[in-house]
CSV table of C-alpha atoms in Angstrom, one decimal:
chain,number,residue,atom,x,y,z
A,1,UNK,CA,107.1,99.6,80.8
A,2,UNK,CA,104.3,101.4,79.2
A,3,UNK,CA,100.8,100.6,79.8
A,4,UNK,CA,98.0,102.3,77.9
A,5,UNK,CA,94.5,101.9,79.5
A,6,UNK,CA,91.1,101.8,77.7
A,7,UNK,CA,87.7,102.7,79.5
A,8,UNK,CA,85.1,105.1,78.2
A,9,UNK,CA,84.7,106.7,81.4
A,10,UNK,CA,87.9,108.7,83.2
A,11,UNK,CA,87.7,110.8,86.5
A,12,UNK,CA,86.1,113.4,86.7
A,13,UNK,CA,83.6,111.1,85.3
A,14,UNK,CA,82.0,109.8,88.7
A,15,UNK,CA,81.9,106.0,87.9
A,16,UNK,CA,83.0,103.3,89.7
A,17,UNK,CA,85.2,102.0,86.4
A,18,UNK,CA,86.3,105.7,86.3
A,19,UNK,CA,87.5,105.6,89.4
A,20,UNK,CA,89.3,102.5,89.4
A,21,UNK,CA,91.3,103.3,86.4
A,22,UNK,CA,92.4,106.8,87.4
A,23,UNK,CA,93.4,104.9,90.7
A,24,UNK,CA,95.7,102.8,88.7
A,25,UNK,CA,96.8,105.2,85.8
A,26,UNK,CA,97.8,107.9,88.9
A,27,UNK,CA,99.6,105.2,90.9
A,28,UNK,CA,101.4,104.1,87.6
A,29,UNK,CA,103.1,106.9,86.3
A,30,UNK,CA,103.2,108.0,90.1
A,31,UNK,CA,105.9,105.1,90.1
A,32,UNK,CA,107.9,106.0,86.9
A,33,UNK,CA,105.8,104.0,84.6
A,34,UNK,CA,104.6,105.7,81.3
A,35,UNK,CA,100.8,105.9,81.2
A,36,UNK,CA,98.4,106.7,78.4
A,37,UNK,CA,94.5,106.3,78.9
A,38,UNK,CA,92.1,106.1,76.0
A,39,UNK,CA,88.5,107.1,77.1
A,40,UNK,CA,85.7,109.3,75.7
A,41,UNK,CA,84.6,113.3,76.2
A,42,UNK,CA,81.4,111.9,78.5
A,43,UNK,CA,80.8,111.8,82.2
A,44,UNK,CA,78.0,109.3,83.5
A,45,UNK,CA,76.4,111.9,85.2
A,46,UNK,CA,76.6,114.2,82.6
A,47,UNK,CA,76.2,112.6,79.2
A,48,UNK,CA,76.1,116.0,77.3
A,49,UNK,CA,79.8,117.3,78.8
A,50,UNK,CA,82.7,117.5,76.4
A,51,UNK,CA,85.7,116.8,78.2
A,52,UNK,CA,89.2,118.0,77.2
A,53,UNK,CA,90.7,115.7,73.9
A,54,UNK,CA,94.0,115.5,75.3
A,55,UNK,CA,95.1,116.2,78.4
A,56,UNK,CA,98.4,115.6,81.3
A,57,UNK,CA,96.3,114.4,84.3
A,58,UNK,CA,98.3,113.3,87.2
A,59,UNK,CA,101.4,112.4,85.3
A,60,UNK,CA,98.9,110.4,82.7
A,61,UNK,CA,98.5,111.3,79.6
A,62,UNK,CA,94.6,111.1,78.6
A,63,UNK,CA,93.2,111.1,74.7
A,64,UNK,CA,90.1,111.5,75.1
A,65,UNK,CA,88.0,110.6,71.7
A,66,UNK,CA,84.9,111.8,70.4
A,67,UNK,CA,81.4,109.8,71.0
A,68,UNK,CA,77.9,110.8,70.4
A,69,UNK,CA,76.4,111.8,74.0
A,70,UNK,CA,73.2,109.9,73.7
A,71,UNK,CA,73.4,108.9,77.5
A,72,UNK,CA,71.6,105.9,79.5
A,73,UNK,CA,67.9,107.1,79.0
A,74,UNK,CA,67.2,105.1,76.1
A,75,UNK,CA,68.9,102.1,75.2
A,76,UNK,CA,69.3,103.3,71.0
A,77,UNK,CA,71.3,105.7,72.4
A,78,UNK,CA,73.2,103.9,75.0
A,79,UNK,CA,74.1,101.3,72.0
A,80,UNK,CA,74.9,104.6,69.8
A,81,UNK,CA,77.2,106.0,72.5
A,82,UNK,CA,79.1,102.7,72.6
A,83,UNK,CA,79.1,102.0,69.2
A,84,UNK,CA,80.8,105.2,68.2
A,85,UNK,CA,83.1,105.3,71.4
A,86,UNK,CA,84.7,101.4,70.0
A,87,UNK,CA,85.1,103.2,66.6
A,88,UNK,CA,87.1,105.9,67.7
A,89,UNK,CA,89.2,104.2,70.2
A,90,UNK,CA,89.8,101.9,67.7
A,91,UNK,CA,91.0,104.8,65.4
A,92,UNK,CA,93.1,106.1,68.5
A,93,UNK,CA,94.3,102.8,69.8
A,94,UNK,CA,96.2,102.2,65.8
A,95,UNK,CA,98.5,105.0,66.5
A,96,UNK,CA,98.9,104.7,69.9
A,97,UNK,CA,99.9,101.4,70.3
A,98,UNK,CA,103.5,100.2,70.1
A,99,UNK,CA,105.7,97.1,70.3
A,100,UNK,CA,105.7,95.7,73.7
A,101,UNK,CA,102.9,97.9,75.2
A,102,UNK,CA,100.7,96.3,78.2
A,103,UNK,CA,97.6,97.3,76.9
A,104,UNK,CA,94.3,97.1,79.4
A,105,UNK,CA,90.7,96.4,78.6
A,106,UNK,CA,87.9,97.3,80.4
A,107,UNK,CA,84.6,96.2,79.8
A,108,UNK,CA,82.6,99.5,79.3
A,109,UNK,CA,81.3,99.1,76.1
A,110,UNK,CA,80.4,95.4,76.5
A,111,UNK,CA,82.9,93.2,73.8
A,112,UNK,CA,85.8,96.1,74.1
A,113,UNK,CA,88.0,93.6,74.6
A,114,UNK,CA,87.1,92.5,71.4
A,115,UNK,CA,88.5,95.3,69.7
A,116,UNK,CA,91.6,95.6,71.3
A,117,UNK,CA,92.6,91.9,71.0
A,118,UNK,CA,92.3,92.3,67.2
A,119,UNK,CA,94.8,96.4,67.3
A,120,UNK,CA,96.9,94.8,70.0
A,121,UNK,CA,97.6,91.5,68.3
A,122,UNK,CA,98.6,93.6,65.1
A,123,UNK,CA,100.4,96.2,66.9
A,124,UNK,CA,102.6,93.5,69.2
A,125,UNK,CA,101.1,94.7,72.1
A,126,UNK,CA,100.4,92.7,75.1
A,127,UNK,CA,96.6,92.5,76.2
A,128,UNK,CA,95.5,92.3,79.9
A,129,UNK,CA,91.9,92.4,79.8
A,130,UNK,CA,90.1,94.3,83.1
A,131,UNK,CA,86.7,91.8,83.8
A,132,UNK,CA,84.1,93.8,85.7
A,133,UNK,CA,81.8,92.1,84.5
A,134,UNK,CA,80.9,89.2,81.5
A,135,UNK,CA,79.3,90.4,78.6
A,136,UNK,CA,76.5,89.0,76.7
A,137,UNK,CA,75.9,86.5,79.6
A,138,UNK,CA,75.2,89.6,82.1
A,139,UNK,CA,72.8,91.0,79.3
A,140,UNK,CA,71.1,87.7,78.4
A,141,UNK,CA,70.4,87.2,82.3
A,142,UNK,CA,68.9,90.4,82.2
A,143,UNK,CA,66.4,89.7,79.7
A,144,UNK,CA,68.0,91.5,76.9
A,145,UNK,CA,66.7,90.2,73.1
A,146,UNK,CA,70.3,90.6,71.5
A,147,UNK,CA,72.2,88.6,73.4
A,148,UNK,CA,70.0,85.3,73.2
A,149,UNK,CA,70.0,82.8,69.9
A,150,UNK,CA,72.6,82.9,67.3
A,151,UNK,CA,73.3,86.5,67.9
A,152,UNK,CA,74.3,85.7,71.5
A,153,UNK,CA,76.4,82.3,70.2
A,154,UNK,CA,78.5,84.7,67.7
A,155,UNK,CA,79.0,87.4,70.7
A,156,UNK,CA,80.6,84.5,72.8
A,157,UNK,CA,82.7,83.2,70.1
A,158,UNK,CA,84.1,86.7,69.6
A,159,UNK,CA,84.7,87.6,73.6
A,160,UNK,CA,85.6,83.8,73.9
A,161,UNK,CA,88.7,84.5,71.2
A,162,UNK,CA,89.6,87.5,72.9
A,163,UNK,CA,89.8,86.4,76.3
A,164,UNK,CA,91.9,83.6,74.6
A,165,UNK,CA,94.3,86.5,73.4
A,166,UNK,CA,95.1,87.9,76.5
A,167,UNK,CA,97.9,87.8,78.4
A,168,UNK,CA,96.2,88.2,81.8
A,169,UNK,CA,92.6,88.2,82.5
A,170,UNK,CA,92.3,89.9,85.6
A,171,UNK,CA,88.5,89.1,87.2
A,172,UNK,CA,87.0,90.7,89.9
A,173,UNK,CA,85.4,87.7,92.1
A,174,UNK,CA,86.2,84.2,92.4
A,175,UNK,CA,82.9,82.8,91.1
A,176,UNK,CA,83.5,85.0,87.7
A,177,UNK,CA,87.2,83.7,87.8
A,178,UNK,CA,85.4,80.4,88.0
A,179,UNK,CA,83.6,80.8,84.8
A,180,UNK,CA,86.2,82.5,82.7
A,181,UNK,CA,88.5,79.7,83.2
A,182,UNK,CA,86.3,77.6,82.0
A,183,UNK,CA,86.2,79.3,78.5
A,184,UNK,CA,89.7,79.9,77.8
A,185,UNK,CA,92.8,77.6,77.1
A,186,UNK,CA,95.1,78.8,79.3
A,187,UNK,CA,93.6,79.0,83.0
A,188,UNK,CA,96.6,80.0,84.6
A,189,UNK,CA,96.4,83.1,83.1
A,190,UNK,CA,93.1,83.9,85.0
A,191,UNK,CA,93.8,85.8,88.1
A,192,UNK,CA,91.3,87.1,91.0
A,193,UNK,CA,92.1,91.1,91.7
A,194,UNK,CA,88.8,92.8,93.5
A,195,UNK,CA,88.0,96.2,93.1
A,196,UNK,CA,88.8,98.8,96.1
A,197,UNK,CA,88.0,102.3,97.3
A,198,UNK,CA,89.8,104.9,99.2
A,199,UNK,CA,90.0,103.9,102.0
A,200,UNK,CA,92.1,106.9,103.2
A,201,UNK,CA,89.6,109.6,101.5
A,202,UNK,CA,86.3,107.9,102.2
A,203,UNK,CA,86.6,109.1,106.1
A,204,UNK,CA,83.5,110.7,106.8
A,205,UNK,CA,83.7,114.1,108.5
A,206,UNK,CA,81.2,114.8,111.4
A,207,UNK,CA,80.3,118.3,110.5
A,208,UNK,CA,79.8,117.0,107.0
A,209,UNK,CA,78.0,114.5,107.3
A,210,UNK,CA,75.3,116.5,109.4
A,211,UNK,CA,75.3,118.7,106.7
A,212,UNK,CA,74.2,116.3,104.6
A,213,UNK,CA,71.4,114.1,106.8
A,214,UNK,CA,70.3,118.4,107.8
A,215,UNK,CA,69.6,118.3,103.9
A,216,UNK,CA,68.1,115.2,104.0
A,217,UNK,CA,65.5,116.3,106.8
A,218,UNK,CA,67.0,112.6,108.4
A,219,UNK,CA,67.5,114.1,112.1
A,220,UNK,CA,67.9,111.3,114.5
A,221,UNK,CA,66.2,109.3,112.4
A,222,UNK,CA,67.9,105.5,110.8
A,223,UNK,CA,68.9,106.3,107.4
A,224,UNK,CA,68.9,103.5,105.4
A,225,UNK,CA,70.7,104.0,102.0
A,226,UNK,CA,71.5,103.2,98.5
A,227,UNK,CA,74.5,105.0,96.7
A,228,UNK,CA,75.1,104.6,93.0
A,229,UNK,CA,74.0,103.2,90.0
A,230,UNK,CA,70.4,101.1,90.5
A,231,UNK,CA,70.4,99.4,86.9
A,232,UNK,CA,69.4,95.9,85.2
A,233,UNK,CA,71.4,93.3,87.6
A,234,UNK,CA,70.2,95.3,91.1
A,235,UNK,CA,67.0,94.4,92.6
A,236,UNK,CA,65.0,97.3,93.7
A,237,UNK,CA,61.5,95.7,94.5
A,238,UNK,CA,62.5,94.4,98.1
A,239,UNK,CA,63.8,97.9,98.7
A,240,UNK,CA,60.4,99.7,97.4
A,241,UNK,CA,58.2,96.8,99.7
A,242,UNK,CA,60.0,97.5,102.7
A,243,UNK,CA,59.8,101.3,102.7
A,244,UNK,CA,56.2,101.0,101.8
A,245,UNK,CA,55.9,98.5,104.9
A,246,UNK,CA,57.6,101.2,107.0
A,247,UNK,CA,56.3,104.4,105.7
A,248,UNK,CA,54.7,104.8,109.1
A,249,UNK,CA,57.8,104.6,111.0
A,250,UNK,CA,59.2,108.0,111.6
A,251,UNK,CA,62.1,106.6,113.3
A,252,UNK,CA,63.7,105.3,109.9
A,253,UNK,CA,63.8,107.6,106.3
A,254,UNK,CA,65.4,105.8,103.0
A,255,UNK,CA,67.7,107.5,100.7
A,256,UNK,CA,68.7,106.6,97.1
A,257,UNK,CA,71.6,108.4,95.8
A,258,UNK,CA,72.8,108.2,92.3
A,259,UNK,CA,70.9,107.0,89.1
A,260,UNK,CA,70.3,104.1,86.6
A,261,UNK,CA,66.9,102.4,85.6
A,262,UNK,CA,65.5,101.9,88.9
A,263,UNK,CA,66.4,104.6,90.1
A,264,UNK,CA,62.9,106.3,87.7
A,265,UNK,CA,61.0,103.2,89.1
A,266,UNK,CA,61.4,104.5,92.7
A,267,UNK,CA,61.0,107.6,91.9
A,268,UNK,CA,57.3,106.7,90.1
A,269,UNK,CA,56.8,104.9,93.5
A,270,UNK,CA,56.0,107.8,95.3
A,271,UNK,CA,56.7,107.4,98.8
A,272,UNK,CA,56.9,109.8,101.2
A,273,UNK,CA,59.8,108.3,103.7
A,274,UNK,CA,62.1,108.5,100.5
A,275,UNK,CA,64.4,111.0,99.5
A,276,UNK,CA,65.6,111.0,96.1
A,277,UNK,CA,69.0,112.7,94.8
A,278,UNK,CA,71.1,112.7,91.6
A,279,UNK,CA,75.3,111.9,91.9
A,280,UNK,CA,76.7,113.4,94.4
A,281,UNK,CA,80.2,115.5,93.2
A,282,UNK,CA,83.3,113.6,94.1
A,283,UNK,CA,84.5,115.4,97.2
A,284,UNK,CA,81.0,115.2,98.0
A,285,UNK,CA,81.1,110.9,98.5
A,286,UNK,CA,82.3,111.1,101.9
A,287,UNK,CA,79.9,112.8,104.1
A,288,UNK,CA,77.3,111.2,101.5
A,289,UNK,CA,78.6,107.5,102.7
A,290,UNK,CA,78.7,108.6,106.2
A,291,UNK,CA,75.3,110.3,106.2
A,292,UNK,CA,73.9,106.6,105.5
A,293,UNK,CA,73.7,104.8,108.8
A,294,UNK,CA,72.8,101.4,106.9
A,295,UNK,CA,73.8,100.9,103.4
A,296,UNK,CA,71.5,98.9,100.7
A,297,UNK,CA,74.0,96.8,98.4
A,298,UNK,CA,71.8,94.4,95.9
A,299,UNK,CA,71.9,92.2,93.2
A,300,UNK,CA,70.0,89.6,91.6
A,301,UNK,CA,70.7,85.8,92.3
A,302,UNK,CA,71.2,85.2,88.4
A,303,UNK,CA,74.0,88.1,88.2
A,304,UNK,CA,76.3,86.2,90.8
A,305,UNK,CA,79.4,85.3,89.0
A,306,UNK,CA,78.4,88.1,86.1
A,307,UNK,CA,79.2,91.1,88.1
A,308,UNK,CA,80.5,92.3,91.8
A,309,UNK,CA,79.3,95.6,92.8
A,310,UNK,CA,82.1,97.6,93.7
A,311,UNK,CA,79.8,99.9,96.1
A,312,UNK,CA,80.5,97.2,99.0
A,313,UNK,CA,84.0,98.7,99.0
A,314,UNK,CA,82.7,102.3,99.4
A,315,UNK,CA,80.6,101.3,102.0
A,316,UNK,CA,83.2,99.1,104.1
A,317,UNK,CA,85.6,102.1,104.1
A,318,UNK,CA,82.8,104.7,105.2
A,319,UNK,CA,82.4,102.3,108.4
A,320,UNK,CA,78.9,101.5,107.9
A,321,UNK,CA,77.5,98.3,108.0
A,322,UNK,CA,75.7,96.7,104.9
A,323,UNK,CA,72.2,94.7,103.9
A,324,UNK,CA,72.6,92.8,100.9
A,325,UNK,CA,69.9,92.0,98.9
A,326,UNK,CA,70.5,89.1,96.6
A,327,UNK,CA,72.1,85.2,97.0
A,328,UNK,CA,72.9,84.3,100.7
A,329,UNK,CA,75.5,81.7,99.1
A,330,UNK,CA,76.8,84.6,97.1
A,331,UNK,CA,80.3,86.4,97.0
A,332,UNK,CA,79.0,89.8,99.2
A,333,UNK,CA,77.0,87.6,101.7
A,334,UNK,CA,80.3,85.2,102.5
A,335,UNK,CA,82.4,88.4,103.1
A,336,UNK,CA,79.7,89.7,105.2
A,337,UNK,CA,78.9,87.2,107.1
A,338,UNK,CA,82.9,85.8,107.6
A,339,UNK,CA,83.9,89.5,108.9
A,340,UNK,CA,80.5,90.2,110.2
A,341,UNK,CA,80.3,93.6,109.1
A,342,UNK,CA,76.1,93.0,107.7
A,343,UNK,CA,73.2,90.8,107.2
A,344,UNK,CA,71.7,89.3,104.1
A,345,UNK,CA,68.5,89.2,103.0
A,346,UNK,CA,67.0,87.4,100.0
A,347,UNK,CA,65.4,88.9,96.8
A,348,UNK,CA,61.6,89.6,97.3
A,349,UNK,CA,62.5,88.9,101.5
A,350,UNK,CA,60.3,92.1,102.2
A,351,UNK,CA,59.6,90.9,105.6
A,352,UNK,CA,63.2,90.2,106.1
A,353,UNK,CA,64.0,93.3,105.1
A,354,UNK,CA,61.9,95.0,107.6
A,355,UNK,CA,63.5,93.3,110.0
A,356,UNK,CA,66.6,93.6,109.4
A,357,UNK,CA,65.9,97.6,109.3
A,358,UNK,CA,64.2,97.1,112.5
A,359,UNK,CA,67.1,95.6,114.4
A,360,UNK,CA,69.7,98.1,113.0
A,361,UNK,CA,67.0,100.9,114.4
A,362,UNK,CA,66.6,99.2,117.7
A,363,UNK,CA,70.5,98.8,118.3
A,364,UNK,CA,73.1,101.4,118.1
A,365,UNK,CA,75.7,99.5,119.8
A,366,UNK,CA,75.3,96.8,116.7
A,367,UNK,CA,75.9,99.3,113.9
A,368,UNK,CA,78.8,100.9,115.7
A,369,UNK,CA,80.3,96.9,116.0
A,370,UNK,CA,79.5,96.4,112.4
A,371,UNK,CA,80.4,99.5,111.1
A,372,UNK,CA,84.3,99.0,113.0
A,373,UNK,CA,84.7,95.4,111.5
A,374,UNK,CA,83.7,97.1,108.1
A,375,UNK,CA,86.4,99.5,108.5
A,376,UNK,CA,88.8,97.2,109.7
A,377,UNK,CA,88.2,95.3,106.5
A,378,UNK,CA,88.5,98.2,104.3
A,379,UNK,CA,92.0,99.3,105.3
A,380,UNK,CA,93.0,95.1,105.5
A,381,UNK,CA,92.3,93.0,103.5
A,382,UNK,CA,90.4,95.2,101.0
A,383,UNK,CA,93.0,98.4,101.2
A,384,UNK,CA,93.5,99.8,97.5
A,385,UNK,CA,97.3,99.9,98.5
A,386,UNK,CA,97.6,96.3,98.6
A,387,UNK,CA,95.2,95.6,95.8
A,388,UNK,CA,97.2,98.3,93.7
A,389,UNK,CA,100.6,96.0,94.3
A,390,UNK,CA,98.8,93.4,93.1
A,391,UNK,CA,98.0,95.3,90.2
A,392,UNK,CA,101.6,96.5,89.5
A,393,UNK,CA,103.4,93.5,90.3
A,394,UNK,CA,101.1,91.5,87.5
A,395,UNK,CA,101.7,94.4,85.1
A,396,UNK,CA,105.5,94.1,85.3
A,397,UNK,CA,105.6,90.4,85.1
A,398,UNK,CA,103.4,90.9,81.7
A,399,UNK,CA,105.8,93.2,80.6
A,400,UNK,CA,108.6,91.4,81.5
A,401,UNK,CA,107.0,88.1,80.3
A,402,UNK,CA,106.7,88.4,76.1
A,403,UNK,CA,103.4,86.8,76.4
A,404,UNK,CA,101.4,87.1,73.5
């Protein structure tokens, strides 16, 4: 079997899609399976590094192809940057592809899928398409012009034919499994696989995490926490009104580590029990998790079935227990509440996100409970092993399949 993976972002990029594929590239070719990954020079953090072109990384072999390196400040460039990255994988992905390949799709750039459907159908490949999350209905819940009207009809059309094309289409929650049955033919060919972390890295180390909260200025205060990417489909204003409510509470201090579009807005909010940082470097995640007593995990009510955010697995292996702001019917607020490892709280809940904070503060013994039934969860039913053997035993059955 070969497998040849497409993402524009690969470790050392810092991104959760980064991260996931280099988890199942390394595992791969870890196993005896030939791996080839197809990404671009950038890093998310770093828009203007030019990463190696080709490179042995792990036992995988990575072409990486040349983009412009507009980054996510402006949206012209963040369509540039995708825009040139689909053209030159496309180049790539011609000679790359062979007869009887397992090729696999992310979806960063929105519609790559598209692309590869059209290369892997000529090349006889075999198309598993990776579904983090569903592009232009993601964007036209956000609010953004190009995906509404006709323009938005002809996207669909073109992911709808694609997702048609694929052998697999793995998804990463039920509710969006739920929705990209629904468009295709062949349902059975839908299957749930969730995203994971490490849960054997992500261990947080006492001296390091006092490290970190001694650069934080926390002390013994409650840190309450957001860690990674704040952008369109997160809601930050609950987050801003309950800091603001308890800016005169020394006992609790907020952190927001990472980036994305909110991540400016709370900066121009200007409050003084907030510390603001960048992305952290990746052997740098642990004690960064662990120096969080109480992590923030949001997203808006409209996004559920678009998009999971894969931090809730960061956070569940760190041991820390989790407030999620966003749809108490939603996916992360049923695994919460069924393992009891954090509380929900709905958009715009300000009040009952004080509260929540306020409870956490008053009782350690409840965030050491939490924080064990998130572990536990972390290395059971959400261990990357097992969601790795998933991964490999639907790969091999693709392989082994002829599927078109």
């Amino acid at each position: 079997m070969r497998v040849v993976l497409v993402n524009r972002f690969f470790p050392p990029d810092l991104s959760a899609t980064s991260q996931l594929v280099g988890d199942l590239a390394a595992d791969l070719a870890a196993r005896g399976v030939t791996v080839e990954v197809v990404a671009s020079r950038q890093r998310i953090d770093a828009p203007a590094a030019d990463l190696p072109a080709d490179e042995c990384w792990r036992g995988v072999r990575v072409r990486r192809v040349w983009s412009t390196r507009c980054g996510r400040e402006s949206s012209l460039g963040r369509a540039l940057d995708a825009v040139t990255f689909l053209l030159a994988s496309a180049w790539c992905l011609r000679g790359a592809l062979r007869p009887g390949d397992v090729v696999v799709a992310k979806t960063d750039p929105p519609l790559l899928c598209v692309m590869v459907a059209r290369i892997a159908r000529r090349r006889g490949a075999r198309l598993v398409n990776w579904i983090q999350d569903l592009f232009p209905e993601v964007a036209q819940a956000a609010g953004i012009g190009v995906a509404r009207g006709r323009a938005g009809a002809w996207l669909r059309r073109l992911r709808d034919v694609a997702l048609g094309r694929a052998a697999v289409n793995v998804c990463i929650g039920e509710r969006m499994a739920e929705r990209v049955r629904a468009l295709v033919a062949t349902p059975e060919r839908v299957v749930v696989i969730p995203n994971w972390a490490d849960e054997t890295r992500l261990v947080p180390d006492e001296a390091a995490v006092a490290a970190v909260r001694g650069r934080w200025g926390a002390g013994e205060r409650l840190v309450v926490g957001y860690a990674g990417n704040l952008g369109r489909v997160h809601e930050h204003r609950t987050l801003i009104g309950a800091a603001r409510a308890l800016a005169g509470d020394d006992r609790v201090r907020f952190v927001v580590v990472g980036g994305g579009r909110h991540h400016r807005r709370l900066a121009a909010a200007d409050l003084s029990n907030l510390t603001l940082n960048g992305y952290v470097a990746d052997d740098e995640v642990p004690a960064m998790l662990g120096a969080i007593d109480v992590h923030v995990v949001t997203l808006l009510p409209s996004m559920e079935g678009l998009v999971v955010p894969s931090k809730i697995y960061g956070v569940l292996a760190a041991g820390r227990p989790t407030i999620f702001v966003g749809d108490p019917a939603g996916e992360v607020a049923e695994l919460l509440r069924r393992h009891a490892c954090g509380v929900t709280v709905a958009p715009g809940d300000v009040a009952g996100l004080v509260d929540a904070v306020a409870r956490f503060r008053d009782d350690p013994a409840r965030r050491r409970r939490m924080g064990r039934a998130a572990r536990a969860l972390a290395c059971g039913e959400c261990a990357r092993v097992g969601r790795l053997a998933r991964w490999r035993a639907m790969l091999a059955a693709v392989a082994d399949s002829g599927a078109e």
